[in-house]
Coordinates of C-alpha atoms in Angstrom, one line a residue:
M555 CA -28.9 36.8 4.0
V556 CA -26.1 39.0 3.2
L557 CA -22.9 37.2 3.2
H558 CA -20.7 39.1 5.4
L559 CA -16.8 37.7 6.6
S560 CA -17.8 39.0 10.1
P561 CA -20.6 38.7 11.7
F562 CA -21.1 42.5 13.4
P563 CA -21.7 45.1 11.4
N564 CA -18.4 47.3 12.1
G565 CA -15.0 47.4 14.3
C566 CA -16.1 48.6 17.0
V567 CA -18.7 46.3 18.2
A568 CA -16.5 43.2 17.6
G569 CA -13.3 45.0 19.6
L570 CA -16.1 45.3 22.4
H571 CA -17.4 41.5 21.8
A572 CA -13.8 40.5 22.5
V573 CA -12.9 42.4 25.1
G574 CA -15.6 41.3 26.9
W575 CA -15.0 37.5 25.7
A576 CA -11.6 38.0 27.2
L577 CA -13.0 38.0 30.1
I578 CA -15.4 35.7 30.2
L579 CA -12.8 32.9 29.2
P580 CA -10.1 32.4 31.9
C581 CA -13.2 31.7 34.4
F582 CA -14.8 29.8 31.6
W583 CA -11.9 27.4 31.1
F584 CA -11.2 26.8 34.9
L585 CA -14.7 25.5 35.1
D586 CA -14.6 23.4 32.1
R587 CA -10.9 21.7 34.0
L588 CA -12.6 21.8 37.2
I589 CA -15.5 19.8 35.7
A590 CA -13.1 17.5 33.2
V591 CA -10.1 16.4 36.3
C592 CA -13.1 14.9 38.0
K593 CA -14.3 12.5 34.8
S594 CA -12.5 10.6 32.7
T595 CA -13.1 8.4 29.5
T596 CA -13.0 4.8 29.0
L597 CA -9.9 5.1 27.8
E598 CA -8.0 7.4 29.8
R599 CA -9.7 4.7 32.7
V600 CA -7.7 1.8 30.8
Q601 CA -3.9 3.6 29.9
R602 CA -3.9 4.5 33.4
Q603 CA -3.8 1.0 34.2
E604 CA -2.1 -0.3 31.6
R605 CA 0.7 2.6 33.3
E606 CA -0.5 0.7 36.8
C607 CA -0.9 4.8 37.5
Y608 CA -2.2 5.0 40.9
L609 CA -1.6 8.4 41.4
H610 CA -5.2 9.7 39.7
P611 CA -7.0 10.2 42.9
L612 CA -4.6 12.3 44.1
Q613 CA -5.0 14.4 40.5
V614 CA -8.6 14.5 41.2
F615 CA -8.0 16.3 44.2
F616 CA -6.0 18.6 44.5
G617 CA -6.8 19.9 41.0
S618 CA -10.3 20.2 41.7
I619 CA -9.5 22.5 44.1
I620 CA -6.7 24.4 42.8
F621 CA -9.4 25.2 39.7
F622 CA -12.3 25.5 42.1
I623 CA -10.4 28.2 43.3
L624 CA -9.1 30.0 40.5
F625 CA -12.4 29.4 39.1
L626 CA -14.1 31.9 41.9
V627 CA -11.0 34.2 41.9
T628 CA -11.8 35.4 38.0
S629 CA -15.9 34.7 38.1
P630 CA -16.1 38.7 39.6
V631 CA -14.4 40.2 36.1
A632 CA -16.6 36.7 34.3
L633 CA -19.6 38.4 35.5
L634 CA -18.5 42.0 34.4
G635 CA -17.6 40.7 30.7
F636 CA -20.9 39.0 31.2
L637 CA -22.4 42.4 30.9
L638 CA -20.7 43.3 28.3
W639 CA -20.6 40.5 25.9
A640 CA -24.6 39.5 26.3
P641 CA -25.6 43.2 25.2
L642 CA -23.9 42.6 22.5
Q643 CA -24.8 39.8 20.8
A644 CA -28.5 42.1 19.8
Y645 CA -26.1 43.2 16.5
R646 CA -24.2 39.6 15.9
R647 CA -25.1 37.9 12.8
P648 CA -25.8 34.9 13.3
F649 CA -22.7 33.3 11.2
S650 CA -19.0 33.7 10.0
Y651 CA -17.9 33.1 6.8
H652 CA -14.4 32.1 5.9
I653 CA -13.2 32.3 1.9
E654 CA -10.5 30.5 1.1
T655 CA -8.8 33.7 -1.6
Q656 CA -5.8 31.0 -2.5
I657 CA -8.5 29.1 -4.6
P658 CA -8.9 31.2 -8.1
L659 CA -12.0 32.4 -9.2
D660 CA -12.0 30.5 -12.4
Q661 CA -12.0 27.0 -10.2
E662 CA -14.7 27.5 -7.8
A663 CA -18.0 26.8 -10.1
R664 CA -16.3 24.1 -12.3
H665 CA -19.0 21.7 -12.6
I666 CA -20.2 23.1 -16.0
F667 CA -23.1 21.3 -17.4
E668 CA -21.5 21.0 -21.0
E669 CA -22.9 17.7 -21.6
G670 CA -26.1 18.3 -19.5
K671 CA -24.3 16.0 -16.7
A672 CA -22.8 16.1 -13.3
T673 CA -22.3 14.3 -10.5
F674 CA -21.9 15.7 -6.1
G675 CA -21.3 15.0 -3.5
F676 CA -22.1 15.4 0.0
A677 CA -21.2 14.1 3.8
T678 CA -22.3 15.0 7.0
A679 CA -21.3 13.7 10.9
N680 CA -21.6 14.4 13.9
L681 CA -18.8 15.7 16.5
C682 CA -19.3 16.3 19.5
L683 CA -16.8 18.9 19.8
L684 CA -17.4 20.7 22.9
P685 CA -16.1 21.9 25.8
D686 CA -14.0 18.9 26.5
S687 CA -16.0 18.9 30.2
L688 CA -19.3 18.7 28.5
A689 CA -17.6 15.9 25.8
R690 CA -16.2 13.6 29.0
F691 CA -20.1 13.3 29.2
N692 CA -20.2 11.4 26.3
N693 CA -17.3 9.3 26.7
L694 CA -14.9 11.6 24.5
G695 CA -12.3 14.1 25.6
H696 CA -9.5 16.6 24.8
T697 CA -11.6 18.5 22.2
Q698 CA -8.7 20.8 20.5
R699 CA -6.7 18.0 19.8
R700 CA -9.6 15.8 18.2
A701 CA -10.8 18.6 16.3
T702 CA -7.2 19.0 14.7
T703 CA -7.3 15.5 14.2
I704 CA -10.7 15.1 12.7
G705 CA -9.6 18.4 10.0
R706 CA -6.9 16.8 8.7
C707 CA -9.0 13.9 8.9
V708 CA -11.8 15.0 6.4
A709 CA -8.7 17.1 4.8
Q710 CA -6.7 14.8 3.5
G711 CA -10.0 12.2 2.5
V712 CA -11.9 15.4 0.6
S713 CA -9.1 16.5 -1.1
R714 CA -7.5 12.7 -2.9
P715 CA -8.2 12.0 -6.5
H716 CA -11.7 10.4 -7.1
I717 CA -9.8 7.3 -8.2
R718 CA -12.5 5.3 -11.0
I719 CA -11.4 1.8 -11.6
F720 CA -13.1 -0.1 -14.2
I721 CA -13.7 -3.8 -14.7
D722 CA -14.6 -5.8 -17.5
S723 CA -16.7 -8.3 -17.4
P724 CA -19.5 -10.4 -18.9
S725 CA -21.5 -9.9 -15.8
S726 CA -20.8 -7.0 -13.9
C727 CA -19.7 -4.0 -16.0
G728 CA -19.0 0.1 -15.1
N729 CA -17.2 2.3 -12.6
L730 CA -16.8 1.3 -8.6
S731 CA -15.9 3.9 -6.1
A732 CA -12.0 4.4 -5.5
S733 CA -10.6 1.7 -3.4
S734 CA -7.9 3.5 -0.6
S735 CA -5.9 0.1 -1.0
L736 CA -4.5 1.5 -4.1
F737 CA -2.5 3.7 -1.2
H738 CA 0.5 3.0 0.4
T739 CA -0.4 3.8 4.4
S740 CA 0.3 3.2 7.9
N741 CA -1.8 1.2 9.4
S742 CA -1.3 2.7 12.7
P743 CA -4.0 3.0 14.8
G744 CA -6.0 7.4 15.2
Y745 CA -6.8 9.2 18.5
G746 CA -7.9 6.8 20.6
A747 CA -6.8 4.1 19.9
I748 CA -5.6 0.9 21.6
D749 CA -3.2 -1.3 19.8
K750 CA -1.1 -3.4 22.4
Q751 CA 0.6 -4.9 19.5
S752 CA 1.9 -2.0 17.7
K753 CA 3.5 1.2 18.9
P754 CA 1.2 3.8 20.3
A755 CA 0.3 6.8 17.3
V756 CA 1.3 9.8 17.5
E757 CA -2.2 11.8 17.7
G758 CA -3.3 13.9 14.6
E759 CA -0.8 12.1 12.4
V760 CA -2.8 11.6 9.2
P761 CA -2.3 8.5 6.4
Q762 CA -0.7 10.4 3.7
A763 CA -2.3 9.0 -0.3
N764 CA -1.0 9.0 -3.2
P765 CA -1.9 11.8 -4.6
N766 CA -0.4 10.6 -8.3
S767 CA -3.5 7.9 -8.9
R768 CA -6.6 8.3 -11.0
L769 CA -8.1 5.8 -13.1
V770 CA -7.3 1.9 -12.6
H771 CA -8.2 -0.7 -15.3
I772 CA -8.9 -4.1 -14.4
P773 CA -9.6 -6.4 -17.4
C774 CA -11.6 -10.0 -16.2
D775 CA -10.9 -12.2 -19.1
D776 CA -8.1 -14.8 -20.1
T777 CA -7.3 -12.9 -23.1
E778 CA -4.2 -11.2 -24.6
K779 CA -5.6 -9.0 -26.6
Q780 CA -7.9 -6.8 -25.1
D781 CA -9.2 -3.0 -25.5
T782 CA -8.2 -0.9 -22.3
E783 CA -8.3 2.1 -21.0
T784 CA -4.8 3.2 -20.1
A785 CA -3.9 5.2 -16.9
P786 CA -1.7 7.6 -16.5
P787 CA 1.6 6.6 -16.6
T788 CA 2.0 7.4 -12.6
A789 CA -1.6 5.5 -11.4
T790 CA -1.4 1.9 -9.9
T791 CA -1.7 -1.2 -11.1
V792 CA -4.3 -3.8 -9.6
N793 CA -3.9 -7.4 -9.5
T794 CA -7.5 -9.3 -9.4
N795 CA -5.8 -12.2 -8.6
Q796 CA -4.4 -10.2 -5.4
N797 CA -6.1 -11.5 -2.1
S798 CA -7.3 -8.9 0.0
N799 CA -5.6 -10.4 3.2
Q800 CA -2.3 -10.2 1.1
Q801 CA -2.7 -6.4 0.9
G802 CA -4.0 -6.2 4.7
E803 CA -0.4 -8.2 5.2
A804 CA 1.9 -5.7 3.5
G805 CA 0.5 -2.9 6.4
E806 CA -2.0 -0.8 3.5
R807 CA -4.9 0.3 4.5
S808 CA -8.0 -2.0 3.5
A809 CA -10.1 -1.3 0.4
P810 CA -13.7 0.5 0.9
R811 CA -16.5 -2.3 0.5
V812 CA -18.5 -2.1 -2.4
L813 CA -21.6 -4.3 -3.0
R814 CA -21.7 -6.1 -6.2
S815 CA -25.0 -7.0 -8.1
E816 CA -25.6 -10.0 -5.5
D817 CA -26.0 -8.2 -3.1
P818 CA -29.1 -6.3 -1.8
G819 CA -27.9 -2.5 -2.1
E820 CA -26.7 -3.2 -5.8
R821 CA -30.6 -4.5 -6.5
D822 CA -32.2 -1.9 -4.3
G823 CA -30.5 0.9 -7.0
V824 CA -27.8 2.5 -4.4
P825 CA -24.4 1.4 -4.6
L826 CA -23.2 1.0 -1.2
E827 CA -19.8 1.4 0.4
V828 CA -18.1 0.9 3.7
S829 CA -15.0 3.0 3.1
S830 CA -11.9 4.0 5.8
L831 CA -11.5 7.4 3.9
F832 CA -13.5 10.5 3.1
P833 CA -15.7 10.2 -0.3
A834 CA -13.2 11.9 -2.9
N835 CA -13.8 15.2 -4.1
V836 CA -17.2 15.8 -1.6
D837 CA -18.2 18.8 -2.9
I838 CA -20.0 20.0 0.6
L839 CA -20.2 19.2 4.0
C840 CA -21.7 19.5 7.1
L841 CA -21.1 19.0 10.9
E842 CA -22.9 18.7 13.6
E843 CA -22.1 19.9 17.4
V844 CA -19.6 22.1 16.8
F845 CA -20.2 23.9 19.9
D846 CA -16.8 24.8 21.1
K847 CA -15.2 27.7 19.3
R848 CA -11.5 27.3 19.0
A849 CA -12.2 23.4 17.8
A850 CA -14.3 25.5 15.1
R851 CA -11.2 28.0 13.8
K852 CA -9.7 24.9 13.2
L853 CA -11.3 23.4 11.1
K854 CA -11.7 25.9 9.3
D855 CA -8.4 26.5 9.0
A856 CA -8.4 23.0 7.9
L857 CA -11.0 22.8 5.1
G858 CA -10.6 25.7 4.0
P859 CA -7.6 25.6 1.6
V860 CA -9.7 22.4 0.9
L861 CA -13.2 23.4 0.1
G862 CA -12.6 27.0 0.2
H863 CA -15.9 28.5 1.6
I864 CA -16.8 27.5 5.4
L865 CA -20.0 28.8 7.4
Y866 CA -19.0 28.3 11.0
D867 CA -20.0 29.4 14.6
V868 CA -23.4 29.6 13.6
G869 CA -26.3 30.8 15.6
V870 CA -27.8 32.7 18.5
Y871 CA -26.4 33.7 21.9
A872 CA -28.2 34.7 24.8
W873 CA -31.4 36.0 24.2
Q874 CA -32.4 36.1 21.1
T875 CA -36.4 37.6 21.1
P876 CA -38.8 35.8 19.6
C877 CA -36.6 33.5 17.9
C878 CA -35.3 31.7 20.7
S879 CA -37.4 30.8 24.2
S880 CA -34.1 30.8 26.3
F881 CA -30.8 32.0 27.1
K882 CA -28.5 30.2 24.9
F883 CA -25.0 29.3 26.4
F884 CA -24.0 28.0 23.0
N885 CA -24.1 28.0 18.9
S886 CA -26.1 26.0 16.6
G887 CA -23.2 23.9 16.6
L888 CA -23.8 23.7 12.6
F889 CA -20.5 23.9 10.4
L890 CA -21.2 24.1 6.8
A891 CA -18.1 23.6 3.2
S892 CA -18.8 23.9 0.1
R893 CA -16.4 24.1 -2.7
F894 CA -19.3 26.2 -4.5
P895 CA -19.5 29.9 -3.6
V896 CA -22.6 30.6 -0.3
L897 CA -25.4 32.9 -2.9
E898 CA -27.4 33.1 -0.1
A899 CA -28.0 31.5 3.1
Q900 CA -30.1 32.1 6.1
Y901 CA -30.2 30.9 10.0
Y902 CA -33.3 29.2 11.5
C903 CA -33.3 28.7 16.1
F904 CA -35.7 26.0 16.9
P905 CA -38.3 28.4 19.6
N906 CA -39.7 25.2 20.8
S907 CA -36.1 23.1 22.7
R908 CA -36.9 21.8 26.2
G909 CA -34.7 20.4 29.0
E910 CA -30.7 20.7 28.4
D911 CA -31.4 21.3 24.6
A912 CA -32.9 24.9 25.9
L913 CA -28.5 25.7 26.2
A914 CA -28.0 24.9 22.5
A915 CA -29.5 27.4 19.2
K916 CA -30.5 24.6 17.9
G917 CA -31.6 25.0 14.8
L918 CA -32.0 24.6 10.1
L919 CA -29.2 26.1 8.5
C920 CA -30.3 26.8 4.9
A921 CA -27.9 28.3 1.6
K922 CA -27.6 28.7 -2.1
V923 CA -24.5 28.2 -3.4
L924 CA -23.1 28.5 -7.5
I925 CA -22.3 25.6 -9.0
G926 CA -21.9 27.1 -12.7
Q927 CA -23.1 27.2 -16.4
N928 CA -25.5 24.9 -18.4
H929 CA -25.2 24.0 -21.6
K930 CA -27.2 27.1 -21.9
Q931 CA -25.9 29.1 -20.8
E932 CA -28.0 29.5 -17.8
K933 CA -26.6 30.1 -14.0
V934 CA -27.2 26.3 -12.4
V935 CA -27.4 26.7 -8.1
G936 CA -28.1 24.0 -5.6
Y937 CA -29.6 24.2 -2.5
F938 CA -28.2 22.8 0.6
N939 CA -30.3 22.8 4.3
C940 CA -28.4 21.2 7.1
T941 CA -29.9 20.7 10.9
H942 CA -30.2 18.9 14.5
L943 CA -33.1 18.5 15.6
H944 CA -33.6 17.8 19.9
A945 CA -32.2 15.3 21.5
P946 CA -33.5 13.2 24.6
E947 CA -35.7 11.3 24.1
G948 CA -38.9 10.0 24.3
E949 CA -39.8 13.1 23.6
G950 CA -40.4 12.6 19.6
E951 CA -43.6 15.2 19.4
I952 CA -40.5 17.9 19.7
R953 CA -38.4 16.4 16.6
C954 CA -42.0 15.9 14.8
E955 CA -42.4 19.9 14.9
Q956 CA -39.1 21.1 14.6
L957 CA -39.2 18.8 11.3
T958 CA -42.1 20.3 10.3
M959 CA -40.5 24.0 10.8
V960 CA -38.1 22.8 8.5
T961 CA -39.7 22.2 5.8
V962 CA -42.0 25.0 6.3
W963 CA -37.9 27.3 6.8
I964 CA -36.8 25.6 2.7
D965 CA -39.4 26.5 1.1
E966 CA -39.6 29.7 2.9
F967 CA -36.4 30.5 2.0
Q968 CA -36.2 28.8 -1.1
T969 CA -39.1 30.8 -2.8
S970 CA -37.6 33.8 -1.4
H971 CA -33.8 33.6 -3.4
R972 CA -35.1 31.4 -6.3
R973 CA -34.9 33.6 -9.5
P974 CA -36.2 33.2 -12.9
D975 CA -33.1 33.1 -15.0
E976 CA -31.1 30.2 -12.5
V977 CA -31.5 26.4 -12.5
V978 CA -31.8 24.4 -9.8
V979 CA -29.3 21.2 -9.8
F980 CA -30.3 19.5 -6.4
D981 CA -31.6 20.4 -3.3
V982 CA -30.2 18.6 0.0
L983 CA -31.3 17.5 3.3
C984 CA -28.9 16.1 6.1
G985 CA -27.6 16.5 9.5
D986 CA -28.5 14.4 13.1
F987 CA -32.3 14.4 13.4
N988 CA -31.7 12.2 17.1
F989 CA -33.9 9.3 15.7
D990 CA -34.1 6.6 13.6
N991 CA -36.4 4.2 11.6
C992 CA -36.2 0.6 14.0
S993 CA -37.3 2.2 17.4
P994 CA -40.8 1.3 18.8
D995 CA -40.6 5.0 20.5
D996 CA -39.6 7.0 17.3
L997 CA -42.9 6.3 15.5
R998 CA -44.4 9.3 15.1
E999 CA -41.2 10.9 13.7
Q1000 CA -41.0 7.8 11.5
N1001 CA -44.4 8.6 10.2
H1002 CA -43.7 12.3 9.0
N1003 CA -44.9 14.1 5.7
I1004 CA -41.3 15.0 5.5
F1005 CA -40.6 11.8 3.7
E1006 CA -42.9 12.9 1.2
E1007 CA -41.2 15.2 -0.1
Y1008 CA -37.4 14.0 0.6
I1009 CA -36.4 10.7 -0.4
D1010 CA -34.7 8.8 1.8
P1011 CA -31.9 6.4 0.1
C1012 CA -31.5 4.1 3.8
R1013 CA -35.9 3.5 4.2
A1014 CA -37.8 1.4 2.6
G1015 CA -40.8 2.6 4.5
P1016 CA -42.4 3.6 7.5
G1017 CA -40.2 2.0 10.4
K1018 CA -38.7 -0.4 7.9
E1019 CA -35.2 0.1 6.8
K1020 CA -33.2 -1.5 3.4
P1021 CA -31.7 -4.5 4.3
W1022 CA -27.7 -3.4 3.1
V1023 CA -29.0 -0.4 6.2
I1024 CA -25.3 0.8 8.9
G1025 CA -26.8 1.9 11.8
T1026 CA -24.5 5.2 12.7
L1027 CA -24.7 5.7 15.9
M1028 CA -22.2 4.5 18.6
E1029 CA -22.8 2.6 21.7
Q1030 CA -20.2 5.1 24.2
P1031 CA -18.8 2.6 26.5
T1032 CA -17.3 0.4 23.6
M1033 CA -15.7 3.4 21.5
Y1034 CA -12.6 2.2 22.0
E1035 CA -12.4 -1.4 22.0
E1036 CA -10.1 -3.0 19.3
D1037 CA -12.8 -3.9 17.3
V1038 CA -13.2 -0.4 16.2
S1039 CA -10.9 1.8 17.3
T1040 CA -9.3 2.0 14.0
P1041 CA -10.5 3.4 10.7
D1042 CA -9.6 -0.5 9.5
N1043 CA -10.9 -2.3 12.8
L1044 CA -14.8 -0.4 12.7
Q1045 CA -14.9 -1.0 8.8
R1046 CA -14.5 -4.7 9.2
T1047 CA -16.6 -4.5 12.4
L1048 CA -19.5 -2.7 10.2
E1049 CA -19.3 -5.8 8.0
T1050 CA -20.5 -8.3 10.0
E1051 CA -24.0 -7.6 11.9
E1052 CA -22.6 -10.0 14.8
L1053 CA -20.2 -7.4 15.7
R1054 CA -22.6 -4.2 14.3
R1055 CA -25.1 -5.4 17.6
Q1056 CA -22.0 -5.2 19.9
Y1057 CA -20.3 -1.6 19.4
I1058 CA -24.0 0.1 17.4
S1059 CA -27.0 1.1 19.1
P1060 CA -29.9 -0.9 19.1
P1061 CA -33.1 0.9 18.8
V1062 CA -35.5 2.0 22.0
P1063 CA -38.9 0.9 23.0
V1064 CA -41.5 2.4 24.3
V1065 CA -41.3 2.4 28.1
G1066 CA -43.7 -0.6 29.5
V1067 CA -43.3 -2.4 25.7
P1068 CA -40.8 -5.1 25.2
L1069 CA -38.5 -5.2 22.6
V1070 CA -38.8 -7.4 19.8
Y1071 CA -36.2 -6.5 17.3
P1072 CA -35.0 -7.6 14.4
L1073 CA -38.0 -9.5 13.0
P1074 CA -37.7 -12.9 11.4
D1075 CA -36.0 -13.0 8.6
E1076 CA -35.0 -9.0 8.7
P1077 CA -31.2 -8.0 9.7
W1078 CA -30.2 -5.8 12.2
V1079 CA -29.3 -2.6 11.9
G1080 CA -29.5 -0.6 14.9
R1081 CA -29.8 3.4 15.1
R1082 CA -29.7 5.6 12.1
I1083 CA -29.9 9.0 13.1
D1084 CA -27.5 10.6 10.8
Y1085 CA -29.5 11.3 7.4
I1086 CA -28.8 12.7 3.9
L1087 CA -31.9 13.3 1.9
Y1088 CA -32.4 14.5 -1.4
R1089 CA -36.1 16.3 -3.2
Q1090 CA -36.6 15.8 -6.8
N1091 CA -39.7 18.3 -7.6
S1092 CA -37.3 20.9 -6.9
L1093 CA -35.4 20.4 -9.9
P1094 CA -37.1 21.5 -13.6
K1095 CA -38.9 18.4 -15.2
H1096 CA -36.2 17.8 -17.5
Y1097 CA -33.8 17.1 -15.4
K1098 CA -33.1 13.6 -13.3
T1099 CA -31.1 13.1 -10.3
E1100 CA -30.2 8.9 -9.3
I1101 CA -28.2 8.4 -6.7
E1102 CA -24.4 7.6 -8.0
E1103 CA -22.9 5.7 -4.6
F1104 CA -24.2 6.0 -0.5
T1105 CA -21.4 5.5 2.0
Y1106 CA -20.5 5.1 5.3
I1107 CA -17.2 6.5 6.4
T1108 CA -14.9 5.1 9.3
Q1109 CA -12.0 7.8 8.9
L1110 CA -13.0 9.3 12.3
A1111 CA -13.0 5.7 14.2
G1112 CA -12.1 6.4 18.2
L1113 CA -12.8 10.5 17.5
T1114 CA -16.8 10.7 17.2
D1115 CA -19.9 8.6 18.7
H1116 CA -21.4 9.0 15.2
I1117 CA -20.5 7.5 11.7
P1118 CA -20.3 9.8 9.0
V1119 CA -21.8 9.3 6.3
G1120 CA -21.1 10.5 2.1
L1121 CA -24.2 10.6 -1.0
R1122 CA -23.0 11.4 -4.4
L1123 CA -26.1 12.2 -7.1
R1124 CA -25.7 12.0 -10.1
V1125 CA -28.1 15.1 -12.2
S1126 CA -28.7 14.6 -15.8
D1127 CA -30.9 17.4 -18.6
W1128 CA -32.2 15.5 -20.5
S1129 CA -33.1 18.2 -23.1
A1130 CA -29.4 18.5 -23.1
E1131 CA -29.8 15.1 -25.3
D1132 CA -32.0 16.2 -27.8

């Protein structure tokens, strides 16, 4: 599909759509507030207890009456707006496209394979940015404030310098990922944190990183004369004998943990990191459950200057036959941000949604991005696909059908947009699959043939995770407890299996069958429903893909009930070495 900045064919249709939505919005907002005033999050209940506030029942009583009256008063106007708004959806394209003009064109496609090698970073996160009233059923409130804070956090994380730490050691050499302990940051809790020992954080406040630190060299022997790779004059120097506890006492954000050679993740060939910041230099970011339009615009405004190319408000509304079988109140919730120009994009809607999931236009977003040129001056492109599958438990047959549709649609998209003068360097599929690889109830999805086409770095086989894997779905009632309420605390919790059991959702058993988990001599993982997969056979035979790093990200602690994940791939062209 040809990309246009506006989802509408002309300004007249866009104007009529804006008028229709303006008539609907007051009634929609009063209904949202009517439900929200009656539904509190656990954080709000704890805060009321600490303040000894006993006026909440009166606020609920009078607030619900006032909002209900205003809802009734604005309903006739909203009905007129709906009659204007709904038919116009047939003329609407399934996404809006934003280009940040401040980014020079000669810097957008900056990955040039002059030496036949390049790395690409990807990340995905489910944000639960529903209307405030619906988000509260997931124990999350204040959607607009969360969207602003999330946008700042992600922008701060992905725009920081990609620090590479080089270690001289007889037993361990090479480069490690960036350590946020090099940044002098405040350790104040973010949105949703409960910290009784420190003053409350300013909502939306984001720790600022030192932009000068880029390369750090750490010698590991005691010789006085060493061949060192020096850093720029402003680089931060790290003492390897400094205890990590001393760094924490100094008020600095603790470092991302990187598995060493003796850890299971290193033996599996997958370097693992638990990071309190989003990975530096993420190239493509996929977000799910960005259903709220205002929240999507806030994210677009925050991430546009950093990543440059944004696809948002993805999906269809109202009746869109034959692709969607029911009326759609919400879009797909998908949001894609890319450093690379988007050449082609296509949205596909799942026709088999059921229950509450049928109210949203969940589906698949496929994008083709321009990377640059290789050493042969050939155009280099990549394919990125993101999706959000059916949510309710016990309905695995629907998710299996959707996985089959995903594989068919991806192949259809790539076949129709592949050009003979282009070289593909990555083919990535990510999103919230709403099933895990350890629940007996998800056995059908675990054996789907999509895992024969795409590689899951965390998967040892059907129903079995690799020993270093961590679940990504948090228990909603305990989201604001001290152990998981801040990025640093959540980081430490994820590294301890006993603590993870308290805050990560356990596997889902088959109805009527007792759950035996974990099996003897196996670690406790929990539900990992957020995936980043990649495919090798889409690339030319002389291209090789290797995993440089897999990351669990705790920066959004208290802002969402999912743990974001990141993947960095290293792509090499063997023919360039000849």
